[in-house]
Structure formats: structure tokens, C-alpha cells
Amino acid sequence: MLKILSYLLGQKLATVKDLCPPLRAEARGLPTITDRACIGSGCGSCVDVCPTAAITMLPGSDGKITLDLGACIGCSGCYEVCPSDTIAESKSTQVATRTREELVLSNDPALKVERKRGEKNVFSNSLHARVVSTGCSATDAEIGASGNPVFDVDRLGVHLVASPRYADALFVTGPVPKGMQSPVKDCFDAMPAPKVVVAVGSCAISGGVHRGGYAEANGITDLLPTSIFIPGCAPHPWMILHGILLAMGRDDLCVKENREPVYKNLPGKSVSPLLHAEPAGT
Amino acid sequence: MKVVTKLVPADRLQDSLQQWMMDPNHRIGVLTSIDGDQLAVLVLDLLHNSAEVWLSPIEDNHYKSLTLNIPQLHWFERVIWDMFGIVPDNHPRLNPVLLQEAYAPGLYPLRKAPLEASHKQTLEKDFHFLDVRGEGVWQLPVGPIHAGVIEPGHFRFSCMGEVIHNLEIKLGYVHRGVEKRLTEVPWKKAHFVAEAIAGDTTAANALAHAEAIESLCDVTIPARAATLRTIALEIERVAMHTIDVGGIANDIGMVSINASFSKFRGVALDLGDAISGSRFLRSFIIPGGVRGEPRMPVEQMLTNVRKLRKELNKLTDIFLDNPTAVDRCEKIGRLKPALAHEFGMVGVTARACGIKYDTRKHFRQGLYPELDVPIASHPTGDILSRTKVRIDEIFNSLNIIEKLLQELPEGPLSLQLPNQLAKDSVGVGIVEAFRGELIHLIFTDKTGAIQRYSIKDPSWNNWTAISIAIRDSLIADFPLCNKSLALSYSGNDL
């Protein structure tokens, strides 16, 4: 007992004070669309490499594209192959949105959607959440991590509860295949109102790589009214925290961030490490 | 790995398999089917580090169940029934594993030709729990949604007072149709699906997929790529074992110790970030090599690895030194070595029963088997034994990571693969995931397209362990016992 106490007292404070800072240099971010034009009418290499058909070249539009972060699994293929930096890496962790449409990025001005800020609501001071896992469990692990001493979601009055009866929010992870569709609806019905549904991870939003199969694993958004969308596969704990803060209308607590993408083709700008890193050990 | 294919008549399959299993160096890796017209068995020879595929054509969708004589096949036979509609006659407990009542009866997703209506009616697919009767016997249903943040599954306990007499497990809630999807997507993009099988086993699944594909292309990847793959595999093992030991601490009630384990799991995940850009090592290991260079200077990674080892050393010492922790884990959730052997158990579960089986000693995966790895093993088969094996493996893996980072060879990261896989062939990838023996088995057709992609998660061998280990224990011991076996739901459900 004394040993444990002395060990714990010897541990330094691990909690990061700033909420939702950008990802570290070595971490791969989600893609974003910049204001740089495609080459000609668009080379289409991003469309070819995307494993989930998240990128669409708008027909006859001279290089106008849409990128659906709700389908993106963050493989980084698109911004690696993009020759014009039209798609570039974003280190932002403040990527959660309140509507599905906000996740679809585009360089066509007619398709740009303004991102909504959170609004103060009944959950602003405290949110109790029930997590229902329906997928590969990487997102569950990151939800677990968001409660650890480093990210410490509990400091915001957020608590993960064991029963839907105590829950304000339903966090759904995974693509919700047929076997989980009825249990997750039962869980939602068992929750007292007011209640919100949060789709955590690209699988929960769109089904990710599983979309369109016989297991009907197409995400939660068609099954339950979803209020918050957190993209990523798996979303970083800071992204999950951002989604939670958005649900609570407290996203103003996040640090101010520089949303400048990581351009790889301009001298003097930061270089995508995946393509150009110095060989290690030299 | 190259495998020999043999034809074994269905009526001789049982004898041949029983004879094969007489040799203690032999194992059965996978029992499955390709398109519903045959049984396919992958058998492993641990003395010669080789494998064979036995094909047995069957008629009329029936064959004599192998389970009665070879108990470890009971799970496999249930899965074949689920996915192909092939009936193992006289199977003692024929219940669905992957496809449950949510799916239309008669859906056999992996069959080549649909079954005839008359045959379908004979396949009733309701789940029948074992009926345990007697005065004072009561049933406790748990799940599919559990109290914690974990994957879904249903447990049905039949208890007398506080004592569990029988536990039956119903899974399949997160069946996403991965095996079918892997035959539908272009094979050069299949790794994105393969690594989404189980989030905590990303690197191992990606590696098994890559090894299987590469065996169909007949290539050997560059040394630098093989080294980085091995490092990724071991980082995953460190991270997942760390949180599993933390989970044991949590279930004992040592929440603050778990908080520390959780923090250090984060440090291990950040090593994943450093080497691949993804905390869960996503999109890193691909057929042909790896996607990119380490994203952090090697010196800095080495410092982080050494720091992590020092911290985990302190923490695990305190944990194993605590009499409450040891008392809670000792002699509980015991698994007899004979039963572990009979049910073909793998990974930590087997090694905690003294069965020294580690695929890294036998089959090509990254730099193994040339790279020597010590096998962590404890004999007692209880929760403490499994925890000790995990802790030993954490440090073995950290040592391997340190050694490989110091010796990281120069050279290319990947090689160009041909556009076509070998025709009418079999590709196998066997990897020691942190849960144990993981197998990806690919059959190609006469055009070189993937005809059947079969995945055997270590949990297929090990789910039976929980029912055995918890028998005659208290309900209150279940969470701890469950945690110590660390079974995968998504890896099982596919």
C-alpha cells in the first residue's frame, strides 16, 4: 500500500492543460482541401488511391473536387499523391461537426459549408455518456484513452456510465452491422430525454471500408438521429474530446489553432515526412 | 509461405487428421471451405516449419462431424455451417457463431451456388443455450452491450447461488462480412480491409495479409521493410499487453495503478505514431513492404523505448509485489494444460499453461524465425500466470524493438509487386499477434483472382477457454478471468 502511494506521488502531472491542440509532427493528420487549383482539369490520382471512394471529381468542373471526411479512414494516400497540394494534410484535431454536410469539403465555392460552432445547452456543465461498440474496437480504445490521465475528459464533467438509464449521450463506434442494429436502437430507447447521439469515427458515420456489404454495416446516421460527427479511423483522443465539447456547446474551451494545412510542394514550407523524411540512423 | 496441397477423401479426413495430431509437433491451423463444395484444412508442422493444405470434396452438403474426436474443431465446424450451409452431422453443440438471427435464414454468404430450398429448411439457425436444470439453478444473461467500453457479445451463465456451472457464449454481433469483402475489393487495396478486422490487432493482421499476398507473388521484401514491420508488430504487442495488465489491476480495484498503465499504453501507442504516423499502426504494413520511413529520429525513439521500459519495470514490480493483487489472481480462472492442448489453444493463454508455442519460432513474419525471441511461459494456468506471461512479453518485445532500432538496415522500403497473383494457388500468412496464432489463408482461382480469403483469429481457438476456466468459480471472478484471457469479439466475428 505504502509502495503504491509513494509510486503514485512520484509520478508527475501527466494531464495536458490545453484542450485539442494540433497533432504532433510525426502523427498523420486527416486530409483537407486547400485553395490551390488542381492541375488542368484534375489528374484524378486522389480518386484512384482512395480506399473508400471519399473523393469525387465533379464532372465538367475543371478540377473541382469534394472530399467526404465522414468516409475518410485517414490513410494519407490522397495528400501523398496530390501533385498540386489541392489536398493537403491538416494537423487539426478540432474536426468534429454538428451536421453531416459540414464533413464534405470542397474547393467549389458553391459547395462550401460553413462550420457551426457549439451552442450552450442543458449538457454544458456535465455530460454522461454510454458507449456502444459495434466495430473493430480501435475507436473504443481511443475513447478509453480520452479518460486517461493525459487527456482526462473527466475534468469537463464528462463521465462514461454503465447503463443507458443514466446516459445523456449515446456514443456509437463502429459501422453498426446487422447484428448490432437492434441492440443499439434498444439502448437509445432506454435512455431518458433529452439525449444526443454522437457518431464516433468514420465507420460510425458512413460504414468506412465495410460500407455496402451484406452485413449492412453503413454506420449509425441512417438508424438514429445523430447530432455530432467525429471523423477519423480511429479518431485521436483530442478529436473525440472536441466532439464531446461540441455536444456540450463548450468548444470555445479548445485552444485557438492555426488551421494552415501542411503544404509539401513549396520551398520553405513544412515537408510531408512520409515522402521526404531523412533515412533514419543517418 | 509455400504450401503443398493434397487431396484427402472426405471419408478418410478424420483418420488422417487424428493420425496427424498424434505427433506433438503437429497442429491444425484452419478448417474451412473454399466455396461450399469441399472442406479445406491447413495443417502445420512445427518441426519442419511447414504447412500443408488438405482438400476433401464433400457431397450433398453433409459430412461426419470431426468434433467428437478432435474437440478443437468445434468452433470451425460451426463457422462452416454458418457461412457455407455445410452440416457437420452429429456435432454436439451446433449453434451459429458468425451469422445470428438478424440475418435472413438461408443466407450463406461464401457459397458459390445458393442452396436448394429443400436443403435450407433442414438448417434451423436459432441459438439454443444449454438447458441447465435443477433446484436453485438460475440464469444470468449478460450483453450484448456490456457495462464497460468493450465490444459486444452475449454471455449466458447458469448458476447455483454465486457459483457458475455453465457459461455459453453467443457472438456474431459485429459480423461485418470481412471475408467476403476481401474477395470483392481489388487485391492491391485489400490491406485497408484486412487491417480493419480488429482495431487492436492492426499490425498483425496487416502483416499476415502481406505475408499471404507476398507468398502468392513469390517475392522477398527488403531488409529495412522487414525490420520496420517487426518493430511495428512488437510495438502493438507492448501497447496491448500493457493495457491488458492495466485491466487486471482495474478489475481488482487498483484504479490508480490502471491509470498509470493506461498512460504508458499511450506512450507505446505514440511509438506507433513515431514509426508509422498512426497510433494504431494503420496503413503502414502493405504487401511489398511498408508505406514510409520512421517519422521520428531513431535516437529519440530509442530514448522513448528505454524510458518506457524503465517506467513499466517500476510499475509492474509494484503490481506483482502487492499481496492483494497476487491473492486475487492466484489459483483463479485455472485452465488445465491437458484441456488447453486438447482445444488447440494459442498465445498467452497456452503459454500460461506451460505450452511453449509461439509462431515467431516457426513461420516467416517480419524478421522471424531467424530473429531469436525468448518464449515467455508460466506453468500454472491461472490469472496470475497469464499476467506474468504478458509482463514478460512486454519486456521481451521492448528489448527486440531496442535491438532492431539500433540495427536498422539501410535500403528500400518496398518493392513493386506483379499485377497478377499466382493462379490456382494457396497463400498463407501466419503471425504471432498479441493474442496468439493469427492465420490468413488465400485461395486464388484460375485467373489469379482471390476466390476465398479465410481468416483465423487466435480467439477462435481461445473462446472455449473462458467457459472452461470459469466453471465452478464465483460470478465475481468472471470479469477478472475474462480480462486475463483478453479475447477479441471483432476478430472472431469478422
mmCIF file of N, CA and C in Angstrom, chain B residues 154-202:
data_model
loop_
_atom_site.group_PDB
_atom_site.id
_atom_site.type_symbol
_atom_site.label_atom_id
_atom_site.label_comp_id
_atom_site.label_asym_id
_atom_site.label_seq_id
_atom_site.Cartn_x
_atom_site.Cartn_y
_atom_site.Cartn_z
ATOM 1 N N HIS B 154 -22.746 -11.850 -26.094
ATOM 2 C CA HIS B 154 -23.722 -12.246 -25.076
ATOM 3 C C HIS B 154 -23.204 -13.442 -24.280
ATOM 4 N N PHE B 155 -23.242 -13.319 -22.958
ATOM 5 C CA PHE B 155 -22.851 -14.425 -22.086
ATOM 6 C C PHE B 155 -24.083 -14.932 -21.356
ATOM 7 N N ARG B 156 -24.275 -16.256 -21.336
ATOM 8 C CA ARG B 156 -25.383 -16.826 -20.581
ATOM 9 C C ARG B 156 -24.811 -17.728 -19.495
ATOM 10 N N PHE B 157 -24.931 -17.253 -18.247
ATOM 11 C CA PHE B 157 -24.419 -18.033 -17.118
ATOM 12 C C PHE B 157 -25.554 -18.861 -16.516
ATOM 13 N N SER B 158 -25.275 -20.118 -16.248
ATOM 14 C CA SER B 158 -26.204 -20.923 -15.455
ATOM 15 C C SER B 158 -25.541 -21.128 -14.101
ATOM 16 N N CYS B 159 -26.196 -20.609 -13.055
ATOM 17 C CA CYS B 159 -25.525 -20.559 -11.756
ATOM 18 C C CYS B 159 -26.342 -21.265 -10.687
ATOM 19 N N MET B 160 -25.639 -21.657 -9.654
ATOM 20 C CA MET B 160 -26.282 -22.136 -8.447
ATOM 21 C C MET B 160 -25.752 -21.223 -7.359
ATOM 22 N N GLY B 161 -26.631 -20.379 -6.813
ATOM 23 C CA GLY B 161 -26.133 -19.353 -5.906
ATOM 24 C C GLY B 161 -25.151 -18.476 -6.650
ATOM 25 N N GLU B 162 -23.956 -18.318 -6.110
ATOM 26 C CA GLU B 162 -22.941 -17.464 -6.721
ATOM 27 C C GLU B 162 -22.026 -18.253 -7.655
ATOM 28 N N VAL B 163 -22.209 -19.577 -7.684
ATOM 29 C CA VAL B 163 -21.248 -20.416 -8.409
ATOM 30 C C VAL B 163 -21.714 -20.669 -9.843
ATOM 31 N N ILE B 164 -20.806 -20.452 -10.788
ATOM 32 C CA ILE B 164 -21.137 -20.642 -12.197
ATOM 33 C C ILE B 164 -20.983 -22.121 -12.551
ATOM 34 N N HIS B 165 -22.049 -22.719 -13.106
ATOM 35 C CA HIS B 165 -21.947 -24.117 -13.539
ATOM 36 C C HIS B 165 -21.707 -24.233 -15.020
ATOM 37 N N ASN B 166 -22.261 -23.312 -15.763
ATOM 38 C CA ASN B 166 -22.034 -23.358 -17.203
ATOM 39 C C ASN B 166 -22.077 -21.954 -17.766
ATOM 40 N N LEU B 167 -21.204 -21.702 -18.723
ATOM 41 C CA LEU B 167 -21.222 -20.423 -19.432
ATOM 42 C C LEU B 167 -21.289 -20.730 -20.915
ATOM 43 N N GLU B 168 -22.269 -20.169 -21.578
ATOM 44 C CA GLU B 168 -22.338 -20.313 -23.026
ATOM 45 C C GLU B 168 -22.237 -18.924 -23.641
ATOM 46 N N ILE B 169 -21.517 -18.838 -24.756
ATOM 47 C CA ILE B 169 -21.208 -17.534 -25.350
ATOM 48 C C ILE B 169 -21.841 -17.437 -26.724
ATOM 49 N N LYS B 170 -22.559 -16.342 -26.939
ATOM 50 C CA LYS B 170 -23.161 -16.110 -28.258
ATOM 51 C C LYS B 170 -22.494 -14.880 -28.857
ATOM 52 N N LEU B 171 -21.866 -15.070 -30.005
ATOM 53 C CA LEU B 171 -21.154 -13.954 -30.635
ATOM 54 C C LEU B 171 -21.756 -13.660 -32.012
ATOM 55 N N GLY B 172 -21.055 -12.880 -32.790
ATOM 56 C CA GLY B 172 -21.532 -12.570 -34.143
ATOM 57 C C GLY B 172 -22.151 -11.191 -34.254
ATOM 58 N N TYR B 173 -22.215 -10.433 -33.138
ATOM 59 C CA TYR B 173 -22.864 -9.121 -33.181
ATOM 60 C C TYR B 173 -22.119 -8.133 -34.071
ATOM 61 N N VAL B 174 -20.799 -8.293 -34.174
ATOM 62 C CA VAL B 174 -20.052 -7.361 -35.025
ATOM 63 C C VAL B 174 -19.551 -8.050 -36.303
ATOM 64 N N HIS B 175 -20.341 -9.005 -36.789
ATOM 65 C CA HIS B 175 -20.000 -9.615 -38.082
ATOM 66 C C HIS B 175 -20.229 -8.581 -39.182
ATOM 67 N N ARG B 176 -19.152 -8.220 -39.893
ATOM 68 C CA ARG B 176 -19.240 -7.178 -40.913
ATOM 69 C C ARG B 176 -19.037 -7.719 -42.321
ATOM 70 N N GLY B 177 -18.842 -9.047 -42.422
ATOM 71 C CA GLY B 177 -18.673 -9.625 -43.753
ATOM 72 C C GLY B 177 -17.307 -9.347 -44.348
ATOM 73 N N VAL B 178 -16.272 -9.366 -43.492
ATOM 74 C CA VAL B 178 -14.928 -9.011 -43.929
ATOM 75 C C VAL B 178 -14.371 -9.996 -44.961
ATOM 76 N N GLU B 179 -14.606 -11.306 -44.730
ATOM 77 C CA GLU B 179 -14.018 -12.306 -45.641
ATOM 78 C C GLU B 179 -14.563 -12.141 -47.053
ATOM 79 N N LYS B 180 -15.861 -11.896 -47.146
ATOM 80 C CA LYS B 180 -16.475 -11.690 -48.467
ATOM 81 C C LYS B 180 -15.926 -10.406 -49.105
ATOM 82 N N ARG B 181 -15.849 -9.335 -48.288
ATOM 83 C CA ARG B 181 -15.376 -8.047 -48.800
ATOM 84 C C ARG B 181 -13.955 -8.168 -49.357
ATOM 85 N N LEU B 182 -13.141 -9.000 -48.712
ATOM 86 C CA LEU B 182 -11.751 -9.151 -49.157
ATOM 87 C C LEU B 182 -11.655 -9.813 -50.539
ATOM 88 N N THR B 183 -12.704 -10.530 -50.949
ATOM 89 C CA THR B 183 -12.685 -11.113 -52.297
ATOM 90 C C THR B 183 -13.288 -10.146 -53.313
ATOM 91 N N GLU B 184 -13.924 -9.078 -52.837
ATOM 92 C CA GLU B 184 -14.594 -8.141 -53.745
ATOM 93 C C GLU B 184 -13.720 -6.951 -54.135
ATOM 94 N N VAL B 185 -12.919 -6.463 -53.179
ATOM 95 C CA VAL B 185 -12.109 -5.271 -53.478
ATOM 96 C C VAL B 185 -10.894 -5.679 -54.307
ATOM 97 N N PRO B 186 -10.330 -4.737 -55.103
ATOM 98 C CA PRO B 186 -9.090 -5.052 -55.819
ATOM 99 C C PRO B 186 -8.017 -5.458 -54.809
ATOM 100 N N TRP B 187 -7.245 -6.507 -55.117
ATOM 101 C CA TRP B 187 -6.361 -7.035 -54.066
ATOM 102 C C TRP B 187 -5.298 -6.039 -53.635
ATOM 103 N N LYS B 188 -4.981 -5.069 -54.471
ATOM 104 C CA LYS B 188 -3.971 -4.097 -54.043
ATOM 105 C C LYS B 188 -4.523 -3.104 -53.019
ATOM 106 N N LYS B 189 -5.847 -3.064 -52.880
ATOM 107 C CA LYS B 189 -6.434 -2.213 -51.840
ATOM 108 C C LYS B 189 -6.976 -3.042 -50.680
ATOM 109 N N ALA B 190 -6.785 -4.359 -50.734
ATOM 110 C CA ALA B 190 -7.402 -5.236 -49.728
ATOM 111 C C ALA B 190 -6.804 -5.021 -48.338
ATOM 112 N N HIS B 191 -5.576 -4.477 -48.275
ATOM 113 C CA HIS B 191 -4.964 -4.344 -46.944
ATOM 114 C C HIS B 191 -5.734 -3.382 -46.056
ATOM 115 N N PHE B 192 -6.446 -2.421 -46.658
ATOM 116 C CA PHE B 192 -7.248 -1.493 -45.841
ATOM 117 C C PHE B 192 -8.356 -2.247 -45.113
ATOM 118 N N VAL B 193 -8.913 -3.269 -45.773
ATOM 119 C CA VAL B 193 -9.975 -4.062 -45.156
ATOM 120 C C VAL B 193 -9.362 -5.033 -44.141
ATOM 121 N N ALA B 194 -8.238 -5.663 -44.530
ATOM 122 C CA ALA B 194 -7.618 -6.666 -43.660
ATOM 123 C C ALA B 194 -7.230 -6.066 -42.317
ATOM 124 N N GLU B 195 -6.755 -4.817 -42.319
ATOM 125 C CA GLU B 195 -6.299 -4.269 -41.042
ATOM 126 C C GLU B 195 -7.455 -3.682 -40.230
ATOM 127 N N ALA B 196 -8.664 -3.669 -40.802
ATOM 128 C CA ALA B 196 -9.826 -3.202 -40.035
ATOM 129 C C ALA B 196 -10.565 -4.361 -39.371
ATOM 130 N N ILE B 197 -9.983 -5.563 -39.417
ATOM 131 C CA ILE B 197 -10.640 -6.724 -38.823
ATOM 132 C C ILE B 197 -10.780 -6.526 -37.316
ATOM 133 N N ALA B 198 -9.678 -6.211 -36.666
ATOM 134 C CA ALA B 198 -9.702 -5.953 -35.228
ATOM 135 C C ALA B 198 -8.752 -4.797 -34.953
ATOM 136 N N GLY B 199 -9.283 -3.735 -34.362
ATOM 137 C CA GLY B 199 -8.523 -2.495 -34.195
ATOM 138 C C GLY B 199 -7.270 -2.655 -33.366
ATOM 139 N N ASP B 200 -7.303 -3.584 -32.393
ATOM 140 C CA ASP B 200 -6.122 -3.740 -31.545
ATOM 141 C C ASP B 200 -5.097 -4.678 -32.182
ATOM 142 N N THR B 201 -5.435 -5.290 -33.307
ATOM 143 C CA THR B 201 -4.541 -6.253 -33.955
ATOM 144 C C THR B 201 -4.198 -5.767 -35.365
ATOM 145 N N THR B 202 -4.171 -4.458 -35.552
ATOM 146 C CA THR B 202 -3.950 -3.897 -36.883
ATOM 147 C C THR B 202 -2.654 -4.369 -37.518
#
